[in-house]
């Protein structure tokens, strides 16, 4: 996730900005840049790579000055490169930005007509041009930033400086931005760790705030230009705590980031009023000619594919075969040019998934990747790519990557269904409407996290767990069991509930807790019967459902009720309590949650 910082005061801005950027490195980034103001001139230096390399480069150019902005970029629009790195400039306006500008294409076209020339592939570049455009029309600097902010759709936290003015301006909507309050100087940043060395007095800017900083101090305006007051908070976190946003582990932070990760993945792509999905200029082949879809991935991403199969087959009526990437190529799969291969990967660098891509390409299939990392091998080398905008995932256990992958698969299914003429506008509006409610519903689950923590306390000492579910809930329990085993080292296995009688039921006794995912859907009654079977063998049931009236709720040991959604989106909601259960058990057991033993974040060897 991008990090922004800005400084104005009497000290050398360069050192302060570089130190602050280094404190934001944990967020993950692929390029970095800095702009420093010195006597009416702004020098911009940026490059692909690490902050230390940027520092070397800037030092070699003798950068100097007492006001500046800087940025670490996690690419969302345009590959990681010098030209796409921030800060971006238009005439004497220089900007750093965190977030996604939904209407940038529209703004870019308009500004181009007015003579503005663009040099990057980013959404951000429209911001300095828009501000510059307002200046050309006679507005002052503050008003130009405010009017530009009024036109931006999507999310932004921006830092703006101008050659002609020793003033720094910040603005925010739906992306975090804080102000460090110090006598005679000011620092802004996207996160607290960046400023903690200088101050623990923090203002959290609110949506639509415009903050103006100069020699004498600062003021904050609302989007209409009225002065507003914001509380100054005293932060008591240590640096390490601050990097994790006050959470004990990155995994917990990432679980709690899921409402925003999904919102970011939807931004600019779902048009509920028109019943349309737009997927980043994706050029798919003629879908009427696609006879079969393959979905291939590893680990958690494989589970997302299994969920995709349920969505695609029931809605698109195209056969879908899901494969584990490490198995795929060795069985010489029968693929041809009438097939589409969908590869799902957080990192875009998983060796077996890359090998599966080659297999598909060699056999002339259309290859589409769904990735979280821009510029990764799968993103670059597939015929088409759709990005999950989950932001960097640092915990080894995949959480927000998983739920954003399901989000993308659902959007892709709607997109394909519309092209195939399978949905009318009303049906699409309804499904998109449900999708848009998902971040809010996840938040409802997160608000009840302590109930799951309570459950974790009750079951943390058991040595084995069984996870069961039916239909689309089956891959969800596979993912739930994977989460528990990888971070707590407790044996957990998942079965389709209907398979219990074919073997695993032999394991059930009072020492074998069974996690059951049983929302109200077409297999509800059948799953109730499976719960009966477990109870008859004195098994302990942890029930996860979407109704307060589940007929087994009174008879099982523990129940957690989730918000309701439609069948295809249920796995996103169900993922959250199962992630939390695994997390809290592992945390209580004291394992290394973010870096579990023997595991790597990205498996780049076969
Ligand atoms: C799950 O929590 C793991 N981190 C792992 O299974 C992961 O999903 C798998 O290695 C695939 O990684 P990818 O999505 O980066 O390809």
Coordinates of C-alpha atoms and ligand atoms in Angstrom, one line a residue:
X1 CA 0.0 0.0 0.0
X2 CA 1.4 3.4 -0.9
X3 CA 2.9 5.6 1.9
X4 CA 3.0 9.3 1.8
X5 CA 4.8 11.8 3.9
X6 CA 5.3 15.6 3.8
X7 CA 7.3 18.1 5.9
X8 CA 7.5 21.9 6.3
X9 CA 9.6 23.6 8.9
X10 CA 13.1 24.9 9.5
X11 CA 15.1 21.6 9.3
X12 CA 16.4 19.8 6.2
X13 CA 13.3 18.2 4.8
X14 CA 15.3 15.5 3.0
X15 CA 16.5 13.6 6.1
X16 CA 13.1 13.8 7.8
X17 CA 11.2 12.6 4.7
X18 CA 13.6 9.7 4.1
X19 CA 13.5 8.6 7.7
X20 CA 9.7 8.8 7.6
X21 CA 9.5 6.8 4.4
X22 CA 11.7 4.1 5.9
X23 CA 9.2 3.8 8.7
X24 CA 6.5 3.1 6.1
X25 CA 8.5 0.4 4.3
X26 CA 6.6 -2.4 6.2
X27 CA 3.5 -1.5 4.1
X28 CA 5.3 -2.9 1.0
X29 CA 6.2 -0.9 -2.1
X30 CA 7.9 -1.2 -5.5
X31 CA 9.2 2.3 -6.1
X32 CA 9.8 5.5 -4.2
X33 CA 10.2 9.2 -4.8
X34 CA 10.8 12.6 -3.1
X35 CA 10.3 16.2 -4.0
X36 CA 12.0 19.0 -2.1
X37 CA 11.3 22.7 -2.3
X38 CA 14.2 25.1 -2.2
X39 CA 13.9 28.9 -2.8
X40 CA 11.0 28.6 -5.3
X41 CA 12.2 25.5 -7.1
X42 CA 11.1 21.9 -6.6
X43 CA 13.5 19.1 -7.4
X44 CA 11.7 15.7 -8.0
X45 CA 13.7 12.4 -7.7
X46 CA 12.0 9.1 -8.0
X47 CA 12.9 5.6 -9.0
X48 CA 11.9 1.9 -9.0
X49 CA 13.3 0.1 -6.0
X50 CA 14.1 0.7 -2.4
X51 CA 14.1 3.9 -0.3
X52 CA 17.9 3.4 0.4
X53 CA 18.6 3.5 -3.3
X54 CA 16.4 6.7 -3.6
X55 CA 18.4 8.2 -0.7
X56 CA 21.8 7.5 -2.5
X57 CA 20.5 9.0 -5.7
X58 CA 19.1 12.1 -4.0
X59 CA 22.3 12.6 -2.0
X60 CA 24.4 12.4 -5.2
X61 CA 22.3 15.2 -6.6
X62 CA 22.7 17.3 -3.4
X63 CA 19.0 17.7 -2.8
X64 CA 18.3 20.5 -0.2
X65 CA 15.4 22.4 1.2
X66 CA 13.0 22.9 4.1
X67 CA 9.7 21.7 2.6
X68 CA 9.0 18.5 0.7
X69 CA 6.8 15.5 0.1
X70 CA 7.8 11.8 -0.5
X71 CA 6.2 8.5 -1.4
X72 CA 6.5 4.8 -1.5
X73 CA 4.4 3.3 -4.3
X74 CA 2.6 0.0 -4.4
X75 CA 1.5 -0.1 -8.1
X76 CA -2.2 -0.2 -8.9
X77 CA -2.4 1.6 -12.3
X78 CA 0.7 1.2 -14.4
X79 CA 3.7 -1.1 -13.8
X80 CA 6.4 -0.2 -11.2
X81 CA 8.8 2.1 -13.0
X82 CA 10.4 5.6 -12.7
X83 CA 7.7 7.2 -14.9
X84 CA 4.9 5.8 -12.8
X85 CA 6.6 6.5 -9.4
X86 CA 5.4 9.5 -7.4
X87 CA 5.7 12.5 -7.0
X88 CA 3.9 13.6 -10.1
X89 CA 4.3 17.0 -11.5
X90 CA 2.2 19.4 -13.7
X91 CA 3.9 22.7 -14.3
X92 CA 4.8 23.9 -10.8
X93 CA 2.5 21.6 -8.9
X94 CA 3.9 18.4 -7.4
X95 CA 1.7 15.7 -5.8
X96 CA 2.0 12.4 -3.9
X97 CA -1.1 10.3 -3.6
X98 CA -2.3 7.2 -1.8
X99 CA -5.6 5.6 -3.0
X100 CA -7.4 5.1 -6.3
X101 CA -9.0 7.8 -8.5
X102 CA -12.0 6.1 -10.0
X103 CA -12.8 8.8 -12.6
X104 CA -9.2 9.4 -13.8
X105 CA -9.8 8.4 -17.4
X106 CA -12.7 10.9 -17.7
X107 CA -10.6 13.7 -16.1
X108 CA -7.6 12.8 -18.2
X109 CA -9.5 13.1 -21.4
X110 CA -11.0 16.4 -20.5
X111 CA -7.6 17.8 -19.4
X112 CA -5.9 16.5 -22.6
X113 CA -8.4 18.5 -24.6
X114 CA -7.4 21.6 -22.7
X115 CA -3.8 21.0 -23.6
X116 CA -2.4 19.0 -20.6
X117 CA 0.3 16.5 -21.5
X118 CA 0.5 13.3 -19.5
X119 CA 3.7 11.2 -19.0
X120 CA 2.7 8.3 -16.8
X121 CA 0.1 5.5 -16.8
X122 CA -1.1 6.4 -13.3
X123 CA -4.5 7.6 -12.1
X124 CA -2.6 10.0 -9.8
X125 CA -1.2 12.2 -12.5
X126 CA -4.6 13.8 -13.1
X127 CA -4.4 15.4 -9.7
X128 CA -1.5 17.9 -10.3
X129 CA -3.0 18.6 -13.7
X130 CA -6.4 19.3 -12.3
X131 CA -4.9 21.6 -9.6
X132 CA -2.8 23.3 -12.2
X133 CA -5.9 23.7 -14.4
X134 CA -7.7 25.6 -11.6
X135 CA -4.7 27.8 -11.1
X136 CA -4.7 28.7 -14.8
X137 CA -8.3 29.7 -14.4
X138 CA -7.3 32.2 -11.7
X139 CA -8.0 30.4 -8.4
X140 CA -5.5 30.6 -5.6
X141 CA -3.5 27.6 -4.5
X142 CA -5.8 26.5 -1.6
X143 CA -8.9 26.9 -3.7
X144 CA -7.4 25.1 -6.6
X145 CA -6.6 22.1 -4.4
X146 CA -10.1 22.2 -2.9
X147 CA -11.9 22.4 -6.2
X148 CA -9.7 19.6 -7.6
X149 CA -10.6 17.5 -4.6
X150 CA -14.3 18.1 -5.2
X151 CA -13.9 16.5 -8.6
X152 CA -12.1 13.3 -7.6
X153 CA -14.1 10.2 -7.3
X154 CA -12.7 7.2 -5.4
X155 CA -10.2 7.4 -2.6
X156 CA -7.3 9.7 -1.9
X157 CA -4.8 11.0 0.6
X158 CA -2.6 13.6 -1.1
X159 CA 0.2 15.9 -0.3
X160 CA 0.7 18.9 -2.6
X161 CA 3.4 21.5 -2.9
X162 CA 3.9 24.4 -5.4
X163 CA 7.1 26.2 -6.5
X164 CA 5.6 29.7 -6.2
X165 CA 4.3 29.1 -2.6
X166 CA 5.9 28.0 0.6
X167 CA 2.8 26.1 1.6
X168 CA 2.1 22.4 1.8
X169 CA -1.5 21.2 1.4
X170 CA -3.0 17.8 2.3
X171 CA -6.4 16.4 1.5
X172 CA -8.1 13.1 2.3
X173 CA -11.0 10.9 1.4
X174 CA -11.3 7.2 2.3
X175 CA -7.5 6.8 2.5
X176 CA -5.7 7.4 5.8
X177 CA -3.8 10.7 6.4
X178 CA -2.5 12.0 9.7
X179 CA -0.8 15.2 10.9
X180 CA 2.0 15.2 13.4
X181 CA 1.7 18.4 15.5
X182 CA 5.0 20.1 16.4
X183 CA 5.8 23.7 17.3
X184 CA 6.9 25.6 14.3
X185 CA 6.9 22.6 11.9
X186 CA 4.4 20.1 10.5
X187 CA 4.6 16.6 9.2
X188 CA 1.9 14.6 7.4
X189 CA 1.9 10.9 6.8
X190 CA -0.3 8.0 5.8
X191 CA 0.5 6.2 9.0
X192 CA 1.6 6.9 12.6
X193 CA 5.0 5.1 12.6
X194 CA 6.3 7.7 10.1
X195 CA 6.0 10.5 12.5
X196 CA 6.5 8.9 16.0
X197 CA 10.2 9.9 16.1
X198 CA 9.2 13.5 15.9
X199 CA 6.0 13.7 17.8
X200 CA 3.2 11.6 19.5
X201 CA 0.7 14.4 19.1
X202 CA -1.5 13.3 16.2
X203 CA -4.5 14.6 14.3
X204 CA -6.4 12.0 12.2
X205 CA -7.7 14.0 9.2
X206 CA -11.3 13.2 8.3
X207 CA -12.8 12.6 4.9
X208 CA -13.0 15.7 2.8
X209 CA -10.6 17.6 5.1
X210 CA -8.1 20.0 3.4
X211 CA -5.2 20.9 5.7
X212 CA -2.9 23.9 4.9
X213 CA 0.5 24.2 6.4
X214 CA 2.9 27.1 6.3
X215 CA 5.6 28.8 8.4
X216 CA 3.2 29.9 11.1
X217 CA 1.3 26.7 11.6
X218 CA -1.7 25.0 10.0
X219 CA -5.5 25.2 9.5
X220 CA -8.0 22.6 8.4
X221 CA -10.9 23.4 6.0
X222 CA -13.8 21.3 5.0
X223 CA -14.5 20.7 1.3
X224 CA -16.6 23.9 1.2
X225 CA -13.7 25.9 2.5
X226 CA -15.0 26.4 6.1
X227 CA -12.5 26.1 8.9
X228 CA -13.0 23.0 11.0
X229 CA -11.4 21.9 14.3
X230 CA -9.9 18.4 14.8
X231 CA -8.9 16.8 18.1
X232 CA -5.2 16.3 18.8
X233 CA -4.6 12.7 20.2
X234 CA -1.6 11.6 22.2
X235 CA -0.3 8.2 20.9
X236 CA 1.2 5.8 23.4
X237 CA 2.3 3.1 20.9
X238 CA 5.9 2.0 20.4
X239 CA 7.3 2.1 16.8
X240 CA 6.7 -1.7 16.3
X241 CA 3.1 -1.5 17.5
X242 CA 2.5 1.4 15.2
X243 CA 3.6 -0.5 12.1
X244 CA 0.9 -3.0 12.8
X245 CA -1.6 -0.2 13.3
X246 CA -1.8 -1.1 17.0
X247 CA -2.6 -4.8 16.2
X248 CA -0.5 -7.5 17.7
X249 CA 0.2 -9.2 14.3
X250 CA 0.0 -8.2 10.7
X251 CA -2.4 -11.1 10.1
X252 CA -4.9 -9.6 12.5
X253 CA -4.4 -6.2 10.9
X254 CA -5.0 -7.7 7.5
X255 CA -8.1 -9.5 8.7
X256 CA -9.5 -6.2 9.9
X257 CA -8.5 -4.5 6.6
X258 CA -10.8 -6.6 4.6
X259 CA -13.7 -4.1 4.3
X260 CA -11.3 -1.6 2.8
X261 CA -9.5 -4.2 0.6
X262 CA -12.8 -5.2 -0.9
X263 CA -13.9 -1.6 -1.3
X264 CA -10.7 -0.9 -3.2
X265 CA -11.1 -3.9 -5.4
X266 CA -14.6 -2.7 -6.3
X267 CA -13.7 0.9 -6.9
X268 CA -14.3 2.0 -10.5
X269 CA -15.4 -1.5 -11.5
X270 CA -19.0 -1.8 -10.4
X271 CA -21.7 0.4 -11.8
X272 CA -24.8 -0.6 -9.8
X273 CA -27.2 1.9 -11.4
X274 CA -26.3 0.7 -14.9
X275 CA -25.9 -3.0 -13.9
X276 CA -22.4 -3.1 -15.3
X277 CA -19.0 -4.4 -14.4
X278 CA -15.9 -2.7 -16.0
X279 CA -12.7 -4.7 -15.7
X280 CA -9.8 -2.5 -16.5
X281 CA -10.1 -2.6 -20.3
X282 CA -9.8 -6.4 -20.2
X283 CA -10.0 -7.9 -23.6
X284 CA -11.5 -11.4 -23.3
X285 CA -11.9 -13.7 -26.3
X286 CA -15.4 -14.3 -27.7
X287 CA -16.9 -16.1 -24.7
X288 CA -19.5 -18.0 -26.8
X289 CA -16.5 -19.9 -28.2
X290 CA -15.1 -20.9 -24.8
X291 CA -16.1 -24.5 -24.2
X292 CA -14.3 -25.0 -20.9
X293 CA -12.7 -23.0 -18.1
X294 CA -9.7 -24.2 -16.1
X295 CA -8.9 -22.6 -12.8
X296 CA -5.5 -23.3 -11.4
X297 CA -3.6 -22.2 -8.3
X298 CA -2.0 -23.2 -5.0
X299 CA -3.0 -23.1 -1.3
X300 CA -5.5 -20.5 -0.4
X301 CA -5.7 -19.2 -4.0
X302 CA -6.7 -22.8 -5.0
X303 CA -9.6 -22.6 -2.5
X304 CA -10.7 -19.3 -4.2
X305 CA -10.7 -21.2 -7.5
X306 CA -13.0 -23.9 -6.0
X307 CA -15.4 -21.2 -4.9
X308 CA -15.1 -19.8 -8.5
X309 CA -16.2 -23.1 -9.9
X310 CA -19.4 -23.1 -7.9
X311 CA -20.1 -19.5 -9.1
X312 CA -19.2 -20.0 -12.7
X313 CA -20.9 -23.3 -13.4
X314 CA -24.2 -22.5 -11.7
X315 CA -24.4 -19.1 -13.5
X316 CA -22.6 -19.4 -16.8
X317 CA -23.3 -23.1 -17.5
X318 CA -19.7 -23.5 -18.8
X319 CA -17.8 -26.5 -17.3
X320 CA -15.0 -25.5 -14.9
X321 CA -12.2 -27.8 -13.9
X322 CA -10.1 -26.7 -10.9
X323 CA -6.6 -28.0 -10.5
X324 CA -3.8 -27.7 -8.0
X325 CA -1.0 -26.0 -9.9
X326 CA 1.7 -28.4 -8.8
X327 CA -0.3 -31.3 -10.3
X328 CA -1.6 -29.7 -13.4
X329 CA 1.2 -29.9 -15.9
X330 CA 2.3 -33.4 -15.0
X331 CA -0.9 -35.0 -16.1
X332 CA -0.8 -33.5 -19.5
X333 CA -4.2 -31.9 -19.3
X334 CA -6.3 -31.8 -22.5
X335 CA -6.5 -28.1 -23.3
X336 CA -7.1 -26.4 -26.6
X337 CA -7.8 -22.9 -28.1
X338 CA -11.4 -23.1 -27.1
X339 CA -10.4 -23.2 -23.4
X340 CA -9.7 -20.4 -21.0
X341 CA -7.3 -20.8 -18.1
X342 CA -7.7 -18.7 -15.0
X343 CA -4.7 -18.5 -12.7
X344 CA -5.2 -17.1 -9.3
X345 CA -2.3 -15.9 -7.2
X346 CA -1.7 -13.2 -4.5
X347 CA 2.0 -12.9 -5.3
X348 CA 1.9 -13.6 -9.0
X349 CA 5.2 -15.4 -8.5
X350 CA 4.2 -18.9 -7.4
X351 CA 6.4 -21.2 -9.4
X352 CA 3.9 -24.0 -10.0
X353 CA 1.2 -21.4 -11.0
X354 CA 3.7 -19.9 -13.5
X355 CA 4.4 -23.3 -14.9
X356 CA 0.6 -23.9 -15.3
X357 CA 0.5 -20.6 -17.3
X358 CA 3.1 -21.9 -19.6
X359 CA 1.3 -25.2 -20.1
X360 CA -1.9 -23.3 -21.0
X361 CA -0.1 -20.9 -23.4
X362 CA 1.7 -23.8 -25.1
X363 CA -1.7 -25.5 -25.7
X364 CA -3.2 -22.3 -27.1
X365 CA -5.7 -21.5 -24.3
X366 CA -6.5 -17.9 -23.5
X367 CA -4.7 -17.3 -20.2
X368 CA -6.1 -14.8 -17.6
X369 CA -4.5 -14.1 -14.3
X370 CA -6.0 -12.7 -11.1
X371 CA -3.1 -11.2 -9.1
X372 CA -2.5 -8.8 -6.3
X373 CA 1.0 -7.7 -7.3
X374 CA 1.4 -5.4 -10.2
X375 CA 4.4 -6.2 -12.4
X376 CA 4.6 -9.8 -11.1
X377 CA 5.3 -12.6 -13.6
X378 CA 1.7 -13.8 -13.8
X379 CA 0.5 -10.3 -14.2
X380 CA 2.9 -9.6 -17.0
X381 CA 2.9 -12.8 -19.0
X382 CA -0.8 -13.8 -19.0
X383 CA -2.9 -12.7 -22.0
X384 CA -5.1 -10.7 -19.6
X385 CA -5.0 -9.7 -15.9
X386 CA -7.4 -8.5 -13.3
X387 CA -5.9 -7.1 -10.1
X388 CA -7.2 -7.6 -6.6
X389 CA -6.5 -4.3 -4.9
X390 CA -5.9 -5.9 -1.5
X391 CA -2.7 -3.9 -0.8
X392 CA 0.4 -5.7 0.4
X393 CA -0.2 -8.8 2.5
X394 CA 2.6 -9.2 4.9
X395 CA 1.4 -12.1 7.2
X396 CA 2.2 -15.4 5.6
X397 CA -1.3 -16.6 6.0
X398 CA -3.5 -15.3 3.2
X399 CA -6.6 -13.4 4.4
X400 CA -7.5 -10.3 2.5
X401 CA -5.9 -11.7 -0.6
X402 CA -8.4 -14.6 -0.4
X403 CA -11.5 -12.5 0.0
X404 CA -10.5 -10.1 -2.7
X405 CA -9.8 -13.0 -5.1
X406 CA -13.4 -14.2 -4.5
X407 CA -14.6 -10.7 -5.1
X408 CA -12.8 -10.6 -8.5
X409 CA -14.1 -14.0 -9.5
X410 CA -17.6 -12.8 -8.7
X411 CA -17.2 -9.7 -10.8
X412 CA -15.7 -11.7 -13.6
X413 CA -18.6 -14.1 -13.5
X414 CA -21.1 -11.2 -13.8
X415 CA -19.0 -9.6 -16.5
X416 CA -19.0 -12.8 -18.5
X417 CA -22.7 -13.5 -17.8
X418 CA -23.6 -10.1 -19.2
X419 CA -21.6 -10.7 -22.3
X420 CA -23.2 -14.1 -22.8
X421 CA -26.6 -12.4 -22.4
X422 CA -27.4 -14.6 -19.3
X423 CA -28.4 -11.7 -17.0
X424 CA -30.7 -8.9 -17.5
X425 CA -30.0 -5.4 -16.1
X426 CA -32.2 -5.9 -13.0
X427 CA -30.5 -9.2 -12.1
X428 CA -27.1 -7.6 -12.5
X429 CA -28.2 -4.6 -10.4
X430 CA -29.3 -6.9 -7.6
X431 CA -26.1 -9.0 -7.6
X432 CA -23.9 -5.8 -7.7
X433 CA -26.1 -4.3 -5.0
X434 CA -25.3 -7.4 -2.8
X435 CA -21.6 -7.2 -3.6
X436 CA -21.5 -3.6 -2.6
X437 CA -22.9 -4.5 0.8
X438 CA -20.2 -7.0 1.5
X439 CA -17.6 -4.6 3.1
X440 CA -20.3 -3.5 5.6
X441 CA -21.3 -7.1 6.4
X442 CA -17.6 -8.0 7.0
X443 CA -17.4 -5.1 9.4
X444 CA -20.4 -6.5 11.3
X445 CA -18.5 -9.8 11.8
X446 CA -15.4 -7.9 12.8
X447 CA -17.4 -6.0 15.4
X448 CA -18.1 -9.3 17.1
X449 CA -14.5 -10.6 17.0
X450 CA -14.4 -11.0 20.8
X451 CA -17.1 -13.7 20.6
X452 CA -14.7 -15.7 18.4
X453 CA -11.8 -15.0 20.7
X454 CA -14.0 -16.5 23.5
X455 CA -14.6 -19.6 21.3
X456 CA -10.8 -19.8 20.7
X457 CA -10.1 -19.8 24.4
X458 CA -12.6 -22.7 24.8
X459 CA -11.1 -24.9 22.1
X460 CA -7.4 -24.0 22.0
X461 CA -6.2 -27.1 23.8
X462 CA -7.6 -29.6 21.4
X463 CA -5.2 -31.4 19.1
X464 CA -7.4 -32.2 16.1
X465 CA -10.3 -30.4 14.4
X466 CA -12.6 -31.4 11.6
X467 CA -14.2 -28.8 9.3
X468 CA -17.3 -29.6 7.3
X469 CA -19.6 -27.8 4.9
X470 CA -21.5 -28.5 1.7
X471 CA -21.7 -26.9 -1.7
X472 CA -19.9 -23.6 -1.9
X473 CA -19.2 -23.9 1.8
X474 CA -17.0 -26.9 1.3
X475 CA -14.1 -24.9 -0.2
X476 CA -14.7 -22.3 2.6
X477 CA -14.1 -25.0 5.3
X478 CA -11.0 -26.2 3.4
X479 CA -9.7 -22.7 3.7
X480 CA -10.7 -22.5 7.4
X481 CA -8.9 -25.7 8.2
X482 CA -5.8 -24.5 6.2
X483 CA -5.7 -21.3 8.3
X484 CA -5.9 -23.2 11.6
X485 CA -3.2 -25.7 10.7
X486 CA -0.7 -23.3 9.1
X487 CA -0.6 -20.8 12.0
X488 CA -1.4 -22.9 15.1
X489 CA 0.2 -26.2 14.0
X490 CA -3.0 -28.0 15.1
X491 CA -4.1 -30.8 12.9
X492 CA -7.2 -29.8 11.0
X493 CA -8.9 -31.3 8.0
X494 CA -11.8 -30.4 5.9
X495 CA -14.4 -32.7 4.4
X496 CA -17.5 -32.2 2.4
X497 CA -20.1 -32.8 5.1
X498 CA -21.7 -35.6 3.0
X499 CA -18.4 -37.5 3.0
X500 CA -18.4 -37.9 6.8
X501 CA -20.1 -41.3 6.7
X502 CA -17.6 -42.5 4.3
X503 CA -14.7 -42.5 6.7
X504 CA -14.0 -39.4 8.9
X505 CA -16.9 -40.1 11.2
X506 CA -14.8 -42.9 12.8
X507 CA -12.6 -40.1 14.3
X508 CA -15.4 -38.3 16.1
X509 CA -15.5 -38.4 19.9
X510 CA -15.5 -35.8 22.7
X511 CA -11.9 -34.9 21.9
X512 CA -12.5 -34.0 18.2
X513 CA -14.2 -30.6 17.8
X514 CA -16.1 -30.2 14.5
X515 CA -16.4 -26.8 12.8
X516 CA -19.6 -26.7 10.8
X517 CA -20.4 -24.1 8.2
X518 CA -24.2 -24.2 7.8
X519 CA -25.9 -21.1 6.4
X520 CA -29.5 -21.4 5.2
X521 CA -29.2 -22.7 1.6
X522 CA -30.3 -25.6 -0.4
X523 CA -28.2 -28.1 1.6
X524 CA -29.2 -26.7 5.1
X525 CA -31.3 -29.7 6.1
X526 CA -28.6 -32.2 5.0
X527 CA -26.0 -30.4 7.1
X528 CA -28.3 -30.4 10.1
X529 CA -28.3 -34.2 9.7
X530 CA -24.5 -34.2 9.7
X531 CA -24.6 -32.2 12.9
X532 CA -26.9 -34.9 14.4
X533 CA -24.4 -37.5 13.5
X534 CA -21.6 -35.7 15.2
X535 CA -23.6 -35.0 18.4
X536 CA -24.6 -38.7 18.5
X537 CA -20.9 -39.5 18.9
X538 CA -20.4 -36.9 21.7
X539 CA -18.6 -34.7 19.2
X540 CA -18.3 -31.0 20.0
X541 CA -19.8 -28.7 17.3
X542 CA -18.7 -25.1 16.6
X543 CA -21.6 -23.9 14.4
X544 CA -21.2 -21.0 12.0
X545 CA -24.5 -19.9 10.4
X546 CA -26.4 -16.9 9.0
X547 CA -29.5 -17.4 11.1
X548 CA -30.4 -16.9 14.8
X549 CA -33.0 -19.7 14.3
X550 CA -30.7 -22.5 13.2
X551 CA -32.5 -25.7 14.4
X552 CA -29.3 -27.1 15.9
X553 CA -28.2 -24.0 17.7
X554 CA -29.6 -25.0 21.1
X555 CA -27.9 -28.4 20.9
X556 CA -24.4 -27.5 19.9
X557 CA -21.7 -26.2 22.2
X558 CA -20.9 -22.9 20.3
X559 CA -22.7 -20.9 17.7
X560 CA -21.6 -17.8 15.8
X561 CA -24.1 -16.0 13.6
X562 CA -22.9 -14.1 10.5
X563 CA -24.9 -11.6 8.4
X564 CA -26.8 -13.0 5.4
X565 CA -25.8 -12.6 1.8
X566 CA -26.4 -14.4 -1.5
X567 CA -25.1 -17.9 -2.1
X568 CA -22.1 -16.9 -4.3
X569 CA -20.9 -14.3 -1.8
X570 CA -21.3 -16.4 1.3
X571 CA -17.6 -17.6 1.2
X572 CA -16.4 -14.0 1.7
X573 CA -18.5 -13.6 4.8
X574 CA -17.7 -17.1 6.1
X575 CA -14.0 -16.6 5.7
X576 CA -13.9 -13.9 8.4
X577 CA -14.9 -15.8 11.5
X578 CA -12.8 -18.8 10.4
X579 CA -9.8 -16.6 9.9
X580 CA -10.4 -15.1 13.3
X581 CA -10.8 -18.5 15.0
X582 CA -7.5 -19.7 13.6
X583 CA -5.8 -16.4 14.5
X584 CA -7.0 -16.3 18.1
X585 CA -6.2 -20.0 18.8
X586 CA -2.7 -19.5 17.4
X587 CA -2.2 -16.3 19.3
X588 CA -3.3 -18.0 22.6
X589 CA -0.9 -20.8 21.9
X590 CA 1.9 -18.2 21.3
X591 CA 3.0 -19.4 17.8
X592 CA 4.8 -17.1 15.4
X593 CA 1.5 -16.0 13.6
X594 CA 3.0 -13.8 10.9
X595 CA 5.8 -16.2 10.0
X596 CA 4.8 -19.7 10.8
X597 CA 7.5 -22.3 10.9
X598 CA 8.5 -23.9 7.6
X599 CA 6.4 -21.5 5.5
X600 CA 7.3 -18.7 3.1
X601 CA 5.0 -15.9 1.8
X602 CA 5.7 -16.7 -1.8
X603 CA 6.7 -20.2 -3.0
X604 CA 8.9 -19.4 -5.9
X605 CA 10.4 -22.9 -6.2
X606 CA 8.6 -26.0 -7.5
Ligands
LIG1 C1 -2.1 -19.6 2.6 O1 -2.3 -18.9 3.8 C2 -0.7 -19.5 2.1 N1 0.0 -18.4 2.3 C3 -0.5 -20.3 0.8 O2 -1.3 -21.4 0.7 C4 -0.7 -19.4 -0.5 O3 -2.0 -19.1 -0.7 C5 -0.1 -20.2 -1.7 O4 1.3 -20.4 -1.5 C6 -0.3 -19.5 -3.0 O5 0.3 -18.3 -3.1 P1 -0.1 -17.2 -4.2 O6 -1.5 -16.8 -4.0 O7 0.9 -16.1 -3.9 O8 0.1 -17.9 -5.5

